[in-house]
GROMACS .gro file of C-alpha atoms in nm:
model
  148
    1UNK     CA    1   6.089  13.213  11.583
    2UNK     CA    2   5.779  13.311  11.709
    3UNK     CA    3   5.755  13.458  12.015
    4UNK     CA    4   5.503  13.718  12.189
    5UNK     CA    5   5.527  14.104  12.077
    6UNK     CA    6   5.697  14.323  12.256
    7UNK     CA    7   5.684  14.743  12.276
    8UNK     CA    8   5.987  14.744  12.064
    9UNK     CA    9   5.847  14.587  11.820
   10UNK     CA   10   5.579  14.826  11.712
   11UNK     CA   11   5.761  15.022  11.441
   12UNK     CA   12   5.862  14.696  11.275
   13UNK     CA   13   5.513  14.583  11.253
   14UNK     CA   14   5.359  14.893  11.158
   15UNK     CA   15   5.556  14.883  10.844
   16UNK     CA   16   5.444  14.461  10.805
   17UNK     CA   17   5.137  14.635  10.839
   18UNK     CA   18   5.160  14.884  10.567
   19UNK     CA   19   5.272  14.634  10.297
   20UNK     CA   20   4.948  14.444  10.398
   21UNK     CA   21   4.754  14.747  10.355
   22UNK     CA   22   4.934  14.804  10.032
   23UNK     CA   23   4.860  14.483   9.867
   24UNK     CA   24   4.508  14.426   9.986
   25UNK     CA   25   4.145  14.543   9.915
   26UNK     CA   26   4.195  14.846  10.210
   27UNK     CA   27   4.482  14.978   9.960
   28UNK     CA   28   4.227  15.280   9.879
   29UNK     CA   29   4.151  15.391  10.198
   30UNK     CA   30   4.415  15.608  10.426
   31UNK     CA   31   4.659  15.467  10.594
   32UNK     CA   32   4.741  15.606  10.960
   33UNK     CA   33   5.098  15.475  11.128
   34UNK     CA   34   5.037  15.647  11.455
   35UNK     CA   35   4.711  15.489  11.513
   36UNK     CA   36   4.787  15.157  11.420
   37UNK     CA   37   5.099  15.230  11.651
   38UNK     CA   38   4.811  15.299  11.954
   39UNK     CA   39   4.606  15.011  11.854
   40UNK     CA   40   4.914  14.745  11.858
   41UNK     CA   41   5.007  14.876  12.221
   42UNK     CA   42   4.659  14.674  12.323
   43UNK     CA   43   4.824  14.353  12.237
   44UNK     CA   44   5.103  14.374  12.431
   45UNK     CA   45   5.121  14.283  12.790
   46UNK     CA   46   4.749  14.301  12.799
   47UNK     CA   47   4.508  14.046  13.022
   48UNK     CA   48   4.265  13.897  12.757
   49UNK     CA   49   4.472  13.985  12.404
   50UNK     CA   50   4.764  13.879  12.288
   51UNK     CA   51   4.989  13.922  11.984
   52UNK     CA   52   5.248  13.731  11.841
   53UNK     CA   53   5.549  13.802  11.580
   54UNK     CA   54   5.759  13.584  11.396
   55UNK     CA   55   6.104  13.739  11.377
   56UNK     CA   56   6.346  13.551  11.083
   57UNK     CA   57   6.734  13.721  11.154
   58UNK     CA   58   6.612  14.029  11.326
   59UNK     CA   59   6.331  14.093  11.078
   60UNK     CA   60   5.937  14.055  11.197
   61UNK     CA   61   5.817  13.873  10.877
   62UNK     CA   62   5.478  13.829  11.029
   63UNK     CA   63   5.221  13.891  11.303
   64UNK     CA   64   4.901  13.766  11.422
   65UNK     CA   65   4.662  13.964  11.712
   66UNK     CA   66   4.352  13.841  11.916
   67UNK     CA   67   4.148  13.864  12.219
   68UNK     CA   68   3.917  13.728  12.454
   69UNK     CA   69   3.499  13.843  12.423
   70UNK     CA   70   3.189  13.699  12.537
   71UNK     CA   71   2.963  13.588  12.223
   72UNK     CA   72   2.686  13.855  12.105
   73UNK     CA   73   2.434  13.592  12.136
   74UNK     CA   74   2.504  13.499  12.505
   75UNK     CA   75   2.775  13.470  12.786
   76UNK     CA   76   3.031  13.198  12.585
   77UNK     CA   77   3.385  13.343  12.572
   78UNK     CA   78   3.517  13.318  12.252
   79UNK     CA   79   3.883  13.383  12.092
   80UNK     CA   80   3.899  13.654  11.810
   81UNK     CA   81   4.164  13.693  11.569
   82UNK     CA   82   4.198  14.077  11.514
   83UNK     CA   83   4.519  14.066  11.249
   84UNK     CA   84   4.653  13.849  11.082
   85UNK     CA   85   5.007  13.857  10.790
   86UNK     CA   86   5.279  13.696  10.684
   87UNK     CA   87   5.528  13.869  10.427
   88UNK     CA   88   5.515  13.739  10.107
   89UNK     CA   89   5.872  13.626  10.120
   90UNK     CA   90   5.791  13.436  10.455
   91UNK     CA   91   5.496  13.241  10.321
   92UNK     CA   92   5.439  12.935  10.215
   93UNK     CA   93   5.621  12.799  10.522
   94UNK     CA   94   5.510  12.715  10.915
   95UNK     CA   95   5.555  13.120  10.973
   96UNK     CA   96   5.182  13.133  10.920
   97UNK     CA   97   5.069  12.822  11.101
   98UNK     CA   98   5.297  12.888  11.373
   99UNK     CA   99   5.142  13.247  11.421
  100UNK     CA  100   4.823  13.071  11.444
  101UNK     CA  101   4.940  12.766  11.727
  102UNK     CA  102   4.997  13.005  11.888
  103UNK     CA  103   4.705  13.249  11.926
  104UNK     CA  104   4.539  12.930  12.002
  105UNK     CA  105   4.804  12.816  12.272
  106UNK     CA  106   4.751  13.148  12.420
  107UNK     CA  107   4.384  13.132  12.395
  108UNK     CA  108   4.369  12.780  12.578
  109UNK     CA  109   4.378  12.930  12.870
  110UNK     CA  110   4.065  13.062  12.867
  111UNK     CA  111   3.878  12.758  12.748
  112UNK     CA  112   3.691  12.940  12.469
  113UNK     CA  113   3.388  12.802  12.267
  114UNK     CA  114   3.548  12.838  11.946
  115UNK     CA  115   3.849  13.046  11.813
  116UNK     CA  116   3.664  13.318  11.497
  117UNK     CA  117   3.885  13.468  11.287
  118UNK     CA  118   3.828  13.581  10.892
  119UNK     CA  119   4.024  13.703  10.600
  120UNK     CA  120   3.908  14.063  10.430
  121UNK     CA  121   4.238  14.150  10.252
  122UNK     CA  122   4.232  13.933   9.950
  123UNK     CA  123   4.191  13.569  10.096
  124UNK     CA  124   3.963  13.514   9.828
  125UNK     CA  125   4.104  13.199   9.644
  126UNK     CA  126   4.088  12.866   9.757
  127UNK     CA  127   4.423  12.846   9.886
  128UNK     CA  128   4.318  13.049  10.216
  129UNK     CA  129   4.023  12.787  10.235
  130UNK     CA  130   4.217  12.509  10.194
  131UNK     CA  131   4.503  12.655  10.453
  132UNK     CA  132   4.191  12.717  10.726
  133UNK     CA  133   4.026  12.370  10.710
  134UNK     CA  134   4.371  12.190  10.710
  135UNK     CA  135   4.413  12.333  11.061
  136UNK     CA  136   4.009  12.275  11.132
  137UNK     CA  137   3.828  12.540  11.125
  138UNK     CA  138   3.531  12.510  10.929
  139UNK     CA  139   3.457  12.754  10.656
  140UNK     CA  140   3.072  12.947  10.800
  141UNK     CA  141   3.052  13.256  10.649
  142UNK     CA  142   3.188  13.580  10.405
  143UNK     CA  143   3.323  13.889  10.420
  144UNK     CA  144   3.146  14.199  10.225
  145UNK     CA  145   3.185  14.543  10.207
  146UNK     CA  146   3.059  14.807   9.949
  147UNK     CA  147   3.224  15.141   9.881
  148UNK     CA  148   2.989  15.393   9.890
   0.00000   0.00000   0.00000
């Protein structure tokens, strides 16, 4: 079920939130529960964001967090996808596009110019490419970063 987050819910995806940071290309740097605690609590109940879980029997198996901004380049509003997981046990099923109907459902509202959202925690392969332009969005640019 997917359904919108709720305070309650934090601890549950904090901990969805550390096996993503676990398994992904951030794994090296620090990992801070009470922060990401502070930043979730802008998703919820919040005029221009939004954040959605999908609970499976009382477990959150997966999350997905955006809001509303005005393009750098001028005054279009545009939707922006700020987090984005499914559990590994949870995907390959509608958990993910569900999460994703639904930050766009939720972004309708506002008549944006385009929904943006990107992978940076291992969506390298082709599967994440072919899962994006399945659901139309069109593939327009990469994700770098360089330890230093």
């Amino acid at each position: 079920m997917i359904r919108p987050i709720r305070y309650d819910d934090i601890p549950q995806v904090v901990s969805l939130a550390a096996l993503m940071h676990k398994e992904g290309v951030y794994s090296p740097y620090d990992f801070n529960s009470v922060k990401l605690s502070m930043h979730i609590e802008r998703y919820v109940d919040k005029t221009g964001s939004c954040g959605f879980v999908y609970e499976n029997k009382g477990s959150i198996d997966g999350a997905i967090f955006g809001h509303m901004d005005q393009h750098y380049f001028g005054g279009d509003d545009i939707a922006v996808q700020n987090g984005y997981f499914v559990r590994k046990s949870a995907r390959g099923g509608m958990a993910a596009i569900k999460l994703l109907k639904s930050l766009e459902s939720w972004a309708a509202q506002f008549n944006p110019k385009c929904i943006a959202f990107s992978t940076s925690n291992n969506g390298k392969d082709d599967r994440w490419l072919k899962f994006c332009e399945s659901l139309g969005y069109e593939h327009v640019g990469y994700v770098f970063h360089k330890r230093s």
